[in-house]
Short mmCIF file of C-alpha atoms in Angstrom, two decimals:
data_model
loop_
_atom_site.label_atom_id
_atom_site.label_comp_id
_atom_site.label_asym_id
_atom_site.label_seq_id
_atom_site.Cartn_x
_atom_site.Cartn_y
_atom_site.Cartn_z
CA MET A 1 264.96 103.99 -70.41
CA SER A 2 261.74 102.55 -68.54
CA ARG A 3 259.89 99.12 -69.84
CA PHE A 4 257.00 100.56 -69.69
CA LEU A 5 258.09 103.30 -72.56
CA ARG A 6 261.17 100.54 -74.22
CA THR A 7 257.77 97.88 -74.95
CA THR A 8 255.23 100.70 -76.22
CA LEU A 9 257.77 102.46 -78.93
CA VAL A 10 259.26 98.49 -79.13
CA LEU A 11 255.14 97.84 -80.06
CA GLY A 12 254.17 100.58 -81.96
CA LEU A 13 257.22 100.20 -84.67
CA MET A 14 256.37 96.98 -84.77
CA ALA A 15 252.14 98.09 -85.77
CA LEU A 16 254.13 100.56 -88.60
CA LEU A 17 255.84 98.48 -89.87
CA GLY A 18 253.45 95.55 -89.92
CA ASP A 19 251.15 97.47 -90.93
CA THR A 20 253.20 99.17 -93.50
CA LEU A 21 255.61 97.01 -95.01
CA LEU A 22 254.05 93.61 -94.39
CA ALA A 23 250.29 93.14 -94.05
CA PRO A 24 250.38 94.51 -98.06
CA LEU A 25 253.37 90.54 -98.87
CA LEU A 26 250.70 88.86 -96.47
CA THR A 27 247.28 89.76 -97.67
CA PHE A 28 245.54 87.43 -99.75
CA GLY A 29 242.20 89.27 -101.37
CA HIS A 30 239.62 91.14 -97.78
CA ILE A 31 241.83 88.10 -95.79
CA ARG A 32 244.65 90.34 -93.99
CA PRO A 33 246.98 90.09 -90.93
CA ASP A 34 245.70 93.28 -88.53
CA PHE A 35 250.08 93.56 -87.03
CA SER A 36 248.54 97.36 -84.65
CA LEU A 37 245.28 95.14 -82.82
CA ILE A 38 248.16 92.49 -82.13
CA ALA A 39 250.76 95.68 -80.74
CA VAL A 40 247.70 96.78 -78.75
CA VAL A 41 246.75 93.29 -77.30
CA ILE A 42 251.30 93.16 -76.83
CA LEU A 43 250.62 96.59 -74.98
CA ALA A 44 247.91 95.23 -72.85
CA LEU A 45 248.99 91.61 -71.66
CA ALA A 46 252.35 93.42 -71.02
CA GLU A 47 251.77 96.50 -69.27
CA GLY A 48 247.75 95.61 -68.17
CA ALA A 49 244.37 97.19 -69.70
CA PHE A 50 244.72 101.22 -68.92
CA ALA A 51 248.35 100.13 -71.00
CA GLY A 52 246.08 98.41 -73.61
CA THR A 53 243.60 100.99 -73.58
CA VAL A 54 245.24 104.41 -74.09
CA GLY A 55 247.92 102.50 -76.51
CA GLY A 56 244.85 100.95 -79.24
CA PHE A 57 243.37 104.95 -78.74
CA VAL A 58 246.45 106.21 -79.91
CA LEU A 59 247.22 103.54 -82.51
CA GLY A 60 243.80 103.25 -83.43
CA LEU A 61 243.16 107.18 -84.29
CA ILE A 62 246.44 107.31 -86.15
CA ILE A 63 245.10 104.45 -88.65
CA ASP A 64 241.19 107.05 -88.73
CA THR A 65 243.73 109.40 -90.30
CA ALA A 66 244.25 107.03 -93.29
CA SER A 67 239.92 107.36 -93.27
CA PRO A 68 238.82 110.25 -91.87
CA ASP A 69 235.23 109.40 -93.19
CA ARG A 70 235.40 106.01 -90.03
CA LEU A 71 237.40 108.23 -88.26
CA GLY A 72 236.69 107.65 -84.22
CA LEU A 73 235.93 103.94 -85.08
CA SER A 74 240.02 102.01 -85.37
CA SER A 75 239.61 103.98 -81.87
CA LEU A 76 236.98 102.83 -80.21
CA ALA A 77 237.83 98.99 -81.86
CA LYS A 78 240.85 98.27 -80.41
CA SER A 79 241.52 100.18 -77.20
CA LEU A 80 238.10 97.85 -76.14
CA ALA A 81 240.18 95.44 -77.47
CA GLY A 82 243.35 96.30 -75.44
CA PHE A 83 241.28 97.22 -72.20
CA ALA A 84 239.59 93.47 -72.90
CA ALA A 85 243.01 91.77 -73.48
CA GLY A 86 244.24 93.87 -70.31
CA ARG A 87 241.65 92.36 -68.61
CA ALA A 88 241.98 89.06 -70.04
CA ARG A 89 245.90 88.51 -68.99
CA ALA A 90 245.30 87.80 -64.90
CA ARG A 91 243.70 84.80 -66.85
CA PHE A 92 245.90 84.44 -69.86
CA ASN A 93 248.06 81.25 -69.96
CA PHE A 94 252.07 82.37 -71.24
CA GLY A 95 253.82 80.03 -73.62
CA ILE A 96 251.26 78.27 -74.52
CA PRO A 97 251.10 78.97 -78.41
CA ALA A 98 247.64 77.44 -79.19
CA VAL A 99 246.04 79.91 -75.89
CA GLU A 100 247.77 82.40 -77.84
CA GLY A 101 247.07 81.84 -81.44
CA THR A 102 243.09 81.84 -80.23
CA THR A 103 242.84 84.50 -77.90
CA VAL A 104 243.81 87.78 -80.41
CA ALA A 105 241.62 86.14 -82.91
CA ILE A 106 239.18 86.10 -80.63
CA LEU A 107 239.69 90.23 -80.04
CA ALA A 108 240.43 90.61 -83.51
CA LEU A 109 237.11 88.55 -84.54
CA GLY A 110 235.58 91.07 -82.48
CA HIS A 111 237.38 94.18 -83.13
CA ASP A 112 236.50 93.51 -86.30
CA ALA A 113 232.90 92.41 -85.51
CA LEU A 114 232.23 96.56 -83.76
CA HIS A 115 234.30 97.99 -87.52
CA LEU A 116 231.15 95.78 -89.55
CA LEU A 117 228.42 96.77 -86.68
CA VAL A 118 229.42 100.81 -87.35
CA LEU A 119 229.29 100.23 -90.42
CA SER A 120 226.08 98.55 -91.88
CA TRP A 121 224.53 100.73 -88.44
CA THR A 122 225.54 103.86 -90.78
CA GLY A 123 224.92 101.66 -93.69
CA ARG A 124 228.12 101.99 -95.52
CA SER A 125 228.04 98.06 -95.22
CA THR A 126 226.61 95.12 -95.05
CA PHE A 127 227.30 93.21 -91.66
CA PHE A 128 226.83 89.07 -92.45
CA GLU A 129 228.30 88.47 -94.89
CA PRO A 130 232.01 89.98 -94.68
CA LEU A 131 231.91 89.43 -90.97
CA PHE A 132 232.11 85.23 -92.69
CA THR A 133 234.16 85.98 -95.55
CA ALA A 134 236.62 88.67 -94.38
CA ALA A 135 236.36 89.65 -90.78
CA LEU A 136 236.25 85.23 -89.31
CA PRO A 137 239.15 84.30 -91.88
CA SER A 138 241.25 87.83 -91.37
CA ALA A 139 240.40 86.95 -87.53
CA VAL A 140 242.30 83.58 -87.59
CA PHE A 141 245.48 84.80 -89.83
CA THR A 142 246.04 87.62 -87.35
CA GLY A 143 246.02 84.94 -84.60
CA LEU A 144 248.72 82.71 -86.31
CA VAL A 145 250.91 85.71 -86.86
CA ALA A 146 250.13 86.82 -83.63
CA ILE A 147 251.86 83.89 -82.19
CA PRO A 148 255.74 83.97 -82.71
CA LEU A 149 255.28 88.05 -82.30
CA ILE A 150 253.88 86.74 -79.32
CA ARG A 151 256.68 84.54 -78.60
CA ALA A 152 258.88 86.61 -79.53
CA ALA A 153 257.97 88.95 -76.78
CA ASP A 154 258.29 87.27 -74.47
CA LEU A 155 261.51 86.49 -75.09
CA LEU A 156 262.35 89.91 -75.24
CA GLY A 157 261.42 90.43 -71.41
CA LEU A 158 258.88 92.77 -73.20
CA LEU A 159 256.03 90.11 -71.06
CA ASN A 160 255.53 90.97 -67.77
CA ARG A 161 254.93 87.06 -65.34
CA ASP A 162 254.89 88.18 -62.61
CA ASP A 163 251.58 90.87 -62.44
CA MET B 1 261.14 108.11 -65.74
CA GLY B 2 258.34 108.12 -63.31
CA LEU B 3 254.92 107.63 -66.47
CA ASN B 4 253.82 103.73 -65.04
CA LEU B 5 251.07 102.77 -66.75
CA ALA B 6 251.15 99.48 -65.81
CA THR B 7 250.30 99.70 -61.99
CA HIS B 8 247.07 100.54 -62.23
CA THR B 9 243.12 99.98 -59.68
CA ARG B 10 240.03 98.46 -62.45
CA ARG B 11 238.43 101.63 -61.07
CA SER B 12 241.38 103.80 -63.10
CA GLU B 13 241.17 101.65 -66.15
CA ASN B 14 237.24 101.47 -66.62
CA LEU B 15 237.71 104.52 -66.19
CA ALA B 16 240.79 105.12 -69.28
CA ALA B 17 238.81 102.44 -71.51
CA ALA B 18 235.64 104.98 -70.70
CA VAL B 19 237.03 108.12 -71.79
CA CYS B 20 238.37 106.57 -74.93
CA ALA B 21 235.07 105.05 -75.70
CA ALA B 22 233.22 108.56 -75.36
CA LEU B 23 236.06 110.02 -77.60
CA ALA B 24 236.17 108.10 -80.17
CA ILE B 25 232.84 107.70 -80.82
CA GLY B 26 232.27 111.09 -80.60
CA LEU B 27 234.77 111.57 -83.27
CA LEU B 28 232.48 109.54 -84.70
CA ALA B 29 229.67 111.55 -84.23
CA LEU B 30 230.91 114.70 -85.49
CA PRO B 31 229.37 116.04 -89.00
CA SER B 32 231.73 114.72 -92.39
CA ALA B 33 233.44 117.70 -92.59
CA ASP B 34 234.66 117.89 -89.27
CA ARG B 35 235.62 114.87 -89.14
CA ILE B 36 237.37 115.08 -92.14
CA ARG B 37 239.60 118.78 -91.13
CA VAL B 38 240.03 116.95 -87.00
CA ALA B 39 241.35 113.40 -88.97
CA GLY B 40 243.86 116.16 -91.42
CA VAL B 41 245.19 117.84 -88.30
CA LEU B 42 245.86 114.54 -86.70
CA GLY B 43 246.96 113.17 -89.83
CA THR B 44 250.02 116.33 -89.78
CA VAL B 45 251.15 115.45 -86.15
CA LEU B 46 250.59 112.03 -85.41
CA THR B 47 251.60 109.69 -89.01
CA GLY B 48 253.20 113.22 -90.32
CA PRO B 49 256.91 112.38 -89.50
CA TYR B 50 256.49 109.14 -90.32
CA ASP B 51 254.90 109.33 -93.95
CA ARG B 52 258.01 111.69 -94.74
CA PHE B 53 260.35 109.22 -93.26
CA ALA B 54 258.46 106.82 -95.45
CA ALA B 55 258.33 108.93 -98.81
CA PHE B 56 261.93 109.78 -98.01
CA VAL B 57 263.01 106.06 -97.78
CA ALA B 58 261.25 104.62 -100.68
CA ASP B 59 262.03 107.79 -102.61
CA VAL B 60 265.86 106.02 -101.84
CA GLY B 61 264.65 102.79 -102.91
CA ARG B 62 264.10 104.09 -105.78
CA VAL B 63 266.57 106.66 -106.50
CA ARG B 64 269.24 103.57 -106.43
CA GLY B 65 266.91 101.24 -109.24
CA GLU B 66 266.80 104.12 -111.43
CA ASN B 67 270.66 105.22 -110.21
CA ALA B 68 270.96 101.39 -111.30
CA SER B 69 269.42 101.40 -114.38
CA LEU B 70 271.21 104.61 -114.90
CA ARG B 71 274.66 102.30 -114.84
CA ALA B 72 274.01 99.93 -116.79
CA GLU B 73 272.79 102.08 -119.89
CA VAL B 74 275.98 104.45 -119.60
CA ALA B 75 277.79 101.40 -120.45
CA ALA B 76 276.03 99.82 -123.23
CA LEU B 77 276.23 103.58 -124.18
CA ARG B 78 280.21 104.07 -123.54
CA SER B 79 280.13 100.95 -125.37
CA GLU B 80 277.95 102.10 -128.56
CA ARG B 81 279.96 104.72 -128.22
CA GLU B 82 283.67 103.09 -128.56
CA SER B 83 281.87 101.14 -131.78
CA ALA B 84 281.05 104.35 -133.45
CA GLU B 85 284.14 105.72 -132.74
CA ARG B 86 285.62 102.24 -134.28
CA LEU B 87 283.09 103.01 -137.29
CA ARG B 88 283.63 106.56 -137.95
CA ARG B 89 287.78 105.97 -138.17
CA GLU B 90 287.61 103.28 -141.36
CA ARG B 91 285.27 105.69 -142.78
CA ASP B 92 287.28 108.78 -142.68
CA GLU B 93 290.42 105.94 -143.33
CA LEU B 94 287.89 104.79 -146.50
CA ARG B 95 287.30 107.81 -147.80
CA GLN B 96 291.07 108.49 -147.69
CA ALA B 97 291.84 105.99 -149.55
CA LEU B 98 289.41 106.87 -151.71
CA GLY B 99 290.98 110.49 -152.11
CA LEU B 100 287.66 111.98 -151.37
CA LEU B 101 289.21 113.36 -148.02
CA ASP B 102 292.49 116.12 -147.99
CA ALA B 103 293.65 114.96 -144.60
CA ALA B 104 296.82 116.42 -145.21
CA PRO B 105 296.50 119.24 -142.01
CA ALA B 106 295.37 123.49 -141.88
CA ASP B 107 298.45 125.86 -140.34
CA LEU B 108 296.44 128.58 -138.82
CA VAL B 109 298.44 132.09 -138.75
CA PRO B 110 297.62 134.56 -135.93
CA CYS B 111 296.07 137.38 -137.06
CA GLU B 112 295.92 140.64 -135.94
CA VAL B 113 291.46 142.95 -135.81
CA GLN B 114 293.13 146.07 -136.50
CA ARG B 115 289.58 147.56 -138.49
CA ARG B 116 285.88 146.93 -138.27
CA ARG B 117 284.14 147.84 -140.55
CA VAL B 118 279.59 147.28 -140.34
CA ALA B 119 277.37 148.21 -142.79
CA ALA B 120 273.41 147.60 -143.87
CA SER B 121 275.24 144.97 -146.72
CA ALA B 122 278.02 143.40 -144.45
CA SER B 123 280.14 143.56 -141.67
CA LEU B 124 283.96 143.12 -142.48
CA ILE B 125 286.84 143.26 -140.69
CA LEU B 126 290.55 143.82 -141.71
CA VAL B 127 293.23 141.33 -140.19
CA ARG B 128 296.80 141.95 -140.21
CA SER B 129 299.05 138.52 -139.92
CA VAL B 130 302.33 139.33 -138.63
CA GLU B 131 303.84 137.05 -141.77
CA ALA B 132 302.74 137.50 -145.27
CA VAL B 133 299.90 134.80 -146.20
CA ALA B 134 298.32 133.12 -149.67
CA TRP B 135 295.32 135.06 -149.17
CA GLU B 136 292.19 133.38 -150.77
CA ARG B 137 288.12 134.16 -151.11
CA TYR B 138 286.42 132.43 -148.35
CA GLN B 139 289.14 131.43 -146.82
CA PRO B 140 288.16 130.38 -142.74
CA VAL B 141 288.74 132.62 -140.43
CA ILE B 142 288.40 131.44 -136.93
CA THR B 143 289.03 132.67 -133.09
CA VAL B 144 289.62 129.40 -129.98
CA GLU B 145 285.98 129.86 -129.91
CA GLY B 146 284.98 128.87 -133.40
CA LEU B 147 283.74 130.29 -137.35
CA VAL B 148 283.81 133.95 -137.54
CA GLY B 149 284.15 134.29 -140.81
CA ARG B 150 285.69 134.00 -144.43
CA VAL B 151 287.87 136.22 -146.05
CA HIS B 152 285.87 138.26 -148.64
CA THR B 153 289.43 141.21 -149.96
CA PRO B 154 292.92 140.04 -149.55
CA ALA B 155 294.21 144.38 -148.60
CA GLY B 156 297.85 143.23 -149.35
CA PRO B 157 300.42 140.38 -148.82
CA SER B 158 299.62 140.85 -144.58
CA ALA B 159 296.19 141.82 -144.45
CA ALA B 160 292.92 141.09 -146.14
CA TRP B 161 289.37 141.76 -145.46
CA VAL B 162 287.13 139.70 -143.79
CA GLU B 163 283.68 138.80 -144.24
CA LEU B 164 281.86 138.35 -140.92
CA LEU B 165 279.03 135.06 -140.43
CA ASN B 166 276.70 137.74 -138.34
CA SER B 167 277.15 140.01 -141.73
CA PRO B 168 273.73 140.03 -143.89
CA GLY B 169 273.00 137.65 -146.95
CA VAL B 170 276.25 135.20 -145.21
CA GLY B 171 275.35 131.72 -146.00
CA VAL B 172 277.61 129.26 -144.79
CA SER B 173 276.53 125.05 -145.33
CA CYS B 174 276.66 123.53 -141.95
CA GLN B 175 276.39 120.13 -140.67
CA LEU B 176 274.91 118.24 -137.48
CA VAL B 177 277.56 116.36 -135.54
CA ARG B 178 275.60 114.26 -133.71
CA THR B 179 273.67 113.40 -136.29
CA GLY B 180 275.64 114.69 -140.10
CA LEU B 181 272.48 116.45 -141.11
CA PRO B 182 273.22 119.49 -143.26
CA GLY B 183 271.51 123.34 -143.46
CA ILE B 184 272.49 126.30 -144.40
CA LEU B 185 273.54 128.88 -141.23
CA HIS B 186 271.63 132.57 -141.91
CA PRO B 187 272.72 135.31 -139.74
CA LEU B 188 269.68 136.23 -137.47
CA GLU B 189 270.25 139.08 -134.51
CA GLY B 190 273.87 139.58 -133.16
CA ASP B 191 275.71 135.90 -132.36
CA GLU B 192 272.55 133.94 -133.13
CA PHE B 193 271.49 132.64 -136.34
CA ASP B 194 269.24 130.32 -138.21
CA LEU B 195 269.93 126.80 -139.91
CA ALA B 196 267.61 126.58 -142.54
CA LEU B 197 266.43 123.11 -144.70
CA VAL B 198 266.21 120.63 -142.03
CA GLY B 199 263.49 118.72 -142.80
CA ARG B 200 260.60 118.96 -139.84
CA ASP B 201 260.90 115.58 -138.51
CA GLU B 202 264.44 115.11 -138.54
CA ASP B 203 266.36 114.61 -135.72
CA VAL B 204 267.85 117.81 -133.83
CA GLN B 205 268.11 118.26 -130.50
CA VAL B 206 268.45 121.80 -128.15
CA GLY B 207 273.08 121.77 -127.91
CA ASP B 208 273.47 119.90 -130.78
CA ARG B 209 276.49 120.97 -132.11
CA VAL B 210 277.16 123.04 -135.45
CA VAL B 211 279.99 123.13 -137.52
CA THR B 212 281.37 123.72 -141.27
CA SER B 213 280.56 121.31 -144.12
CA ASP B 214 282.43 120.61 -146.88
CA VAL B 215 278.97 120.07 -149.87
CA GLY B 216 279.42 123.44 -151.75
CA LEU B 217 276.44 125.42 -151.84
CA LEU B 218 274.47 126.96 -154.47
CA GLN B 219 272.85 130.62 -153.61
CA GLY B 220 270.21 131.16 -156.77
CA GLU B 221 269.54 128.30 -160.02
CA ALA B 222 272.20 129.53 -162.09
CA ALA B 223 275.27 131.38 -159.22
CA ALA B 224 278.60 128.95 -159.52
CA PRO B 225 279.15 127.05 -156.06
CA GLN B 226 280.69 129.08 -153.71
CA GLU B 227 283.72 127.94 -152.79
CA THR B 228 283.85 125.03 -149.86
CA LEU B 229 284.91 125.81 -145.78
CA PRO B 230 286.91 122.97 -145.42
CA ARG B 231 284.65 120.06 -143.01
CA GLY B 232 284.10 120.76 -139.13
CA LEU B 233 284.86 124.24 -138.40
CA PRO B 234 283.21 124.51 -134.47
CA VAL B 235 280.09 127.22 -134.94
CA GLY B 236 277.18 126.91 -132.80
CA VAL B 237 274.95 124.98 -131.05
CA VAL B 238 271.93 125.02 -131.29
CA VAL B 239 269.67 126.82 -128.60
CA ASP B 240 265.88 125.92 -130.15
CA VAL B 241 264.16 123.94 -131.91
CA GLU B 242 260.48 125.01 -133.00
CA SER B 243 258.44 121.98 -135.68
CA PRO B 244 256.42 125.02 -137.10
CA PRO B 245 252.76 122.92 -138.33
CA GLU B 246 252.37 124.64 -141.67
CA GLN B 247 256.70 124.04 -142.78
CA LEU B 248 259.00 121.62 -144.32
CA PHE B 249 261.10 122.54 -142.73
CA LYS B 250 262.46 123.15 -138.95
CA ARG B 251 262.67 126.61 -137.62
CA ILE B 252 266.22 126.06 -135.40
CA ARG B 253 268.22 128.69 -134.17
CA VAL B 254 272.37 128.62 -133.14
CA LYS B 255 274.18 131.11 -131.59
CA SER B 256 277.84 130.90 -132.05
CA LEU B 257 280.68 129.89 -130.84
CA ALA B 258 282.87 133.22 -131.43
CA SER B 259 281.52 136.34 -129.86
CA PHE B 260 281.48 139.13 -133.39
CA SER B 261 281.90 141.42 -130.85
CA ARG B 262 284.81 141.22 -129.42
CA LEU B 263 287.35 140.43 -131.63
CA ASP B 264 290.52 140.89 -130.74
CA VAL B 265 293.36 137.69 -132.73
CA VAL B 266 291.88 135.54 -134.68
CA PHE B 267 293.27 132.90 -137.38
CA ALA B 268 292.90 132.22 -140.88
CA VAL B 269 292.74 128.39 -142.08
CA VAL B 270 295.83 128.30 -144.45
CA GLY B 271 294.77 124.75 -146.14
CA ARG B 272 291.77 122.73 -145.78
CA GLY B 273 292.61 119.91 -143.29
CA ASP B 274 289.27 117.55 -141.87
CA TRP B 275 287.85 119.37 -139.37
CA LEU B 276 285.79 116.99 -138.68
CA ILE B 277 288.15 114.21 -137.49
CA ALA B 278 291.86 113.85 -136.75
CA ALA B 279 293.81 110.45 -136.64
CA GLY B 280 290.99 108.26 -134.41
CA ALA B 281 290.62 112.06 -131.82
CA PRO B 282 286.38 112.62 -131.70
CA PRO B 283 285.21 114.78 -133.31
CA ASP B 284 284.66 117.42 -130.81
CA SER B 285 285.48 122.18 -130.88
CA THR B 286 288.39 121.34 -128.96
CA HIS B 287 290.65 120.19 -131.87
CA ALA B 288 290.13 123.70 -133.28
CA ALA B 289 290.10 125.48 -130.02
CA ASP B 290 292.97 123.44 -129.29
CA ALA B 291 295.01 123.62 -132.53
CA ALA B 292 294.05 127.50 -131.99
CA ALA B 293 295.60 127.73 -128.90
CA GLY B 294 298.14 127.12 -129.23
CA GLU B 295 299.45 129.69 -132.15
CA THR B 296 297.84 131.47 -130.05
CA ALA B 297 300.70 130.21 -127.10
CA GLU B 298 303.48 130.22 -129.94
CA ALA B 299 302.25 133.97 -131.66
CA GLN B 300 303.27 135.42 -127.63
CA PRO B 301 306.27 137.03 -126.87
#
């Protein structure tokens, strides 16, 4: 099995299991880690912007099927997050947990901000209040949760440092 | 595998981002009904297998939990049953000590059914035994399955007319094994009976076994009590229970264990015995059946 397929399968499984089994256990009010976003970021760091974009789109589409009224929103946010993470990987300093966590947190905040922007534009939510009460703490939490997962991915040899 | 998405130019990466973003925005721009339909199709394709697998895993977990609680319940019920058996034995020993229990075992005399007489007033069979029998009126007659009737008129030392349980007007004092509730069994049609005079709030369930009771039955205000049958002869099983709101009593339908249409060899019960208990054995219809089966084996050449 090629490294790409192995990486994609492992990260897809991580996203599904993380979001369905682990995330409910780690939820505090509106604050919860986004395992699928972490998976997209790791995929982008491992395989580049193309894989991150497509992987983010597919994972987002899977998430969107659970809320048909927002179909396309997660696909858009996650594909852009995957693209951004892939582009950032050239400047990414592997092995420094603070950098890894902060990068994921920034991407998560951008991802959630885009969500809120679209929702507020369509009149289904306000923007600033959930941005500071839910999106920001969730982004920080996602960044913290991402650190051990990125370290584990690196130890498993999923991250491609040579690219 | 030739698939490798890792080596792409910036142009192809930009193109992928543009295509994905355009597709996502296109989906977002769909009318609500179309969006829901597309999401349904995508859900079936993308998440259906995972959802089914997750549901299966959840079911397995639930079943394991249920099994654990059922095991505990079974253990508790077994313990309760054992103590109930102990109490039953103590009760029977006390009844025996007080002279309330006829513990002398009954004998079963095999008889061949020779004739059947069906009339509007009664359904009778003529039975003939190999040996002479001290016939008595209302002496019970059973098959290996259960009670079929009672002696109506002796017709000689080794023959007697037996009134079948499904004969019109027959009433037999019975009780439910599980709860001990008494009732009067009346024939309905075929092998089905009505267990009357059981209060509408009493605990009766489909599947409850019905046996004879040794409580005397008075039919009519000035009537003399009938000779009772021994306690515990298997009669039937409850097949339907209703509690009509306008009535004081339940409507209980009982299916007899014995078939009245295929009577070939029956057994006259000589002596009374107590069929509900047998020296510590749990009350069971197999008690009579085993005894009768033993007699059958002995009677055969």
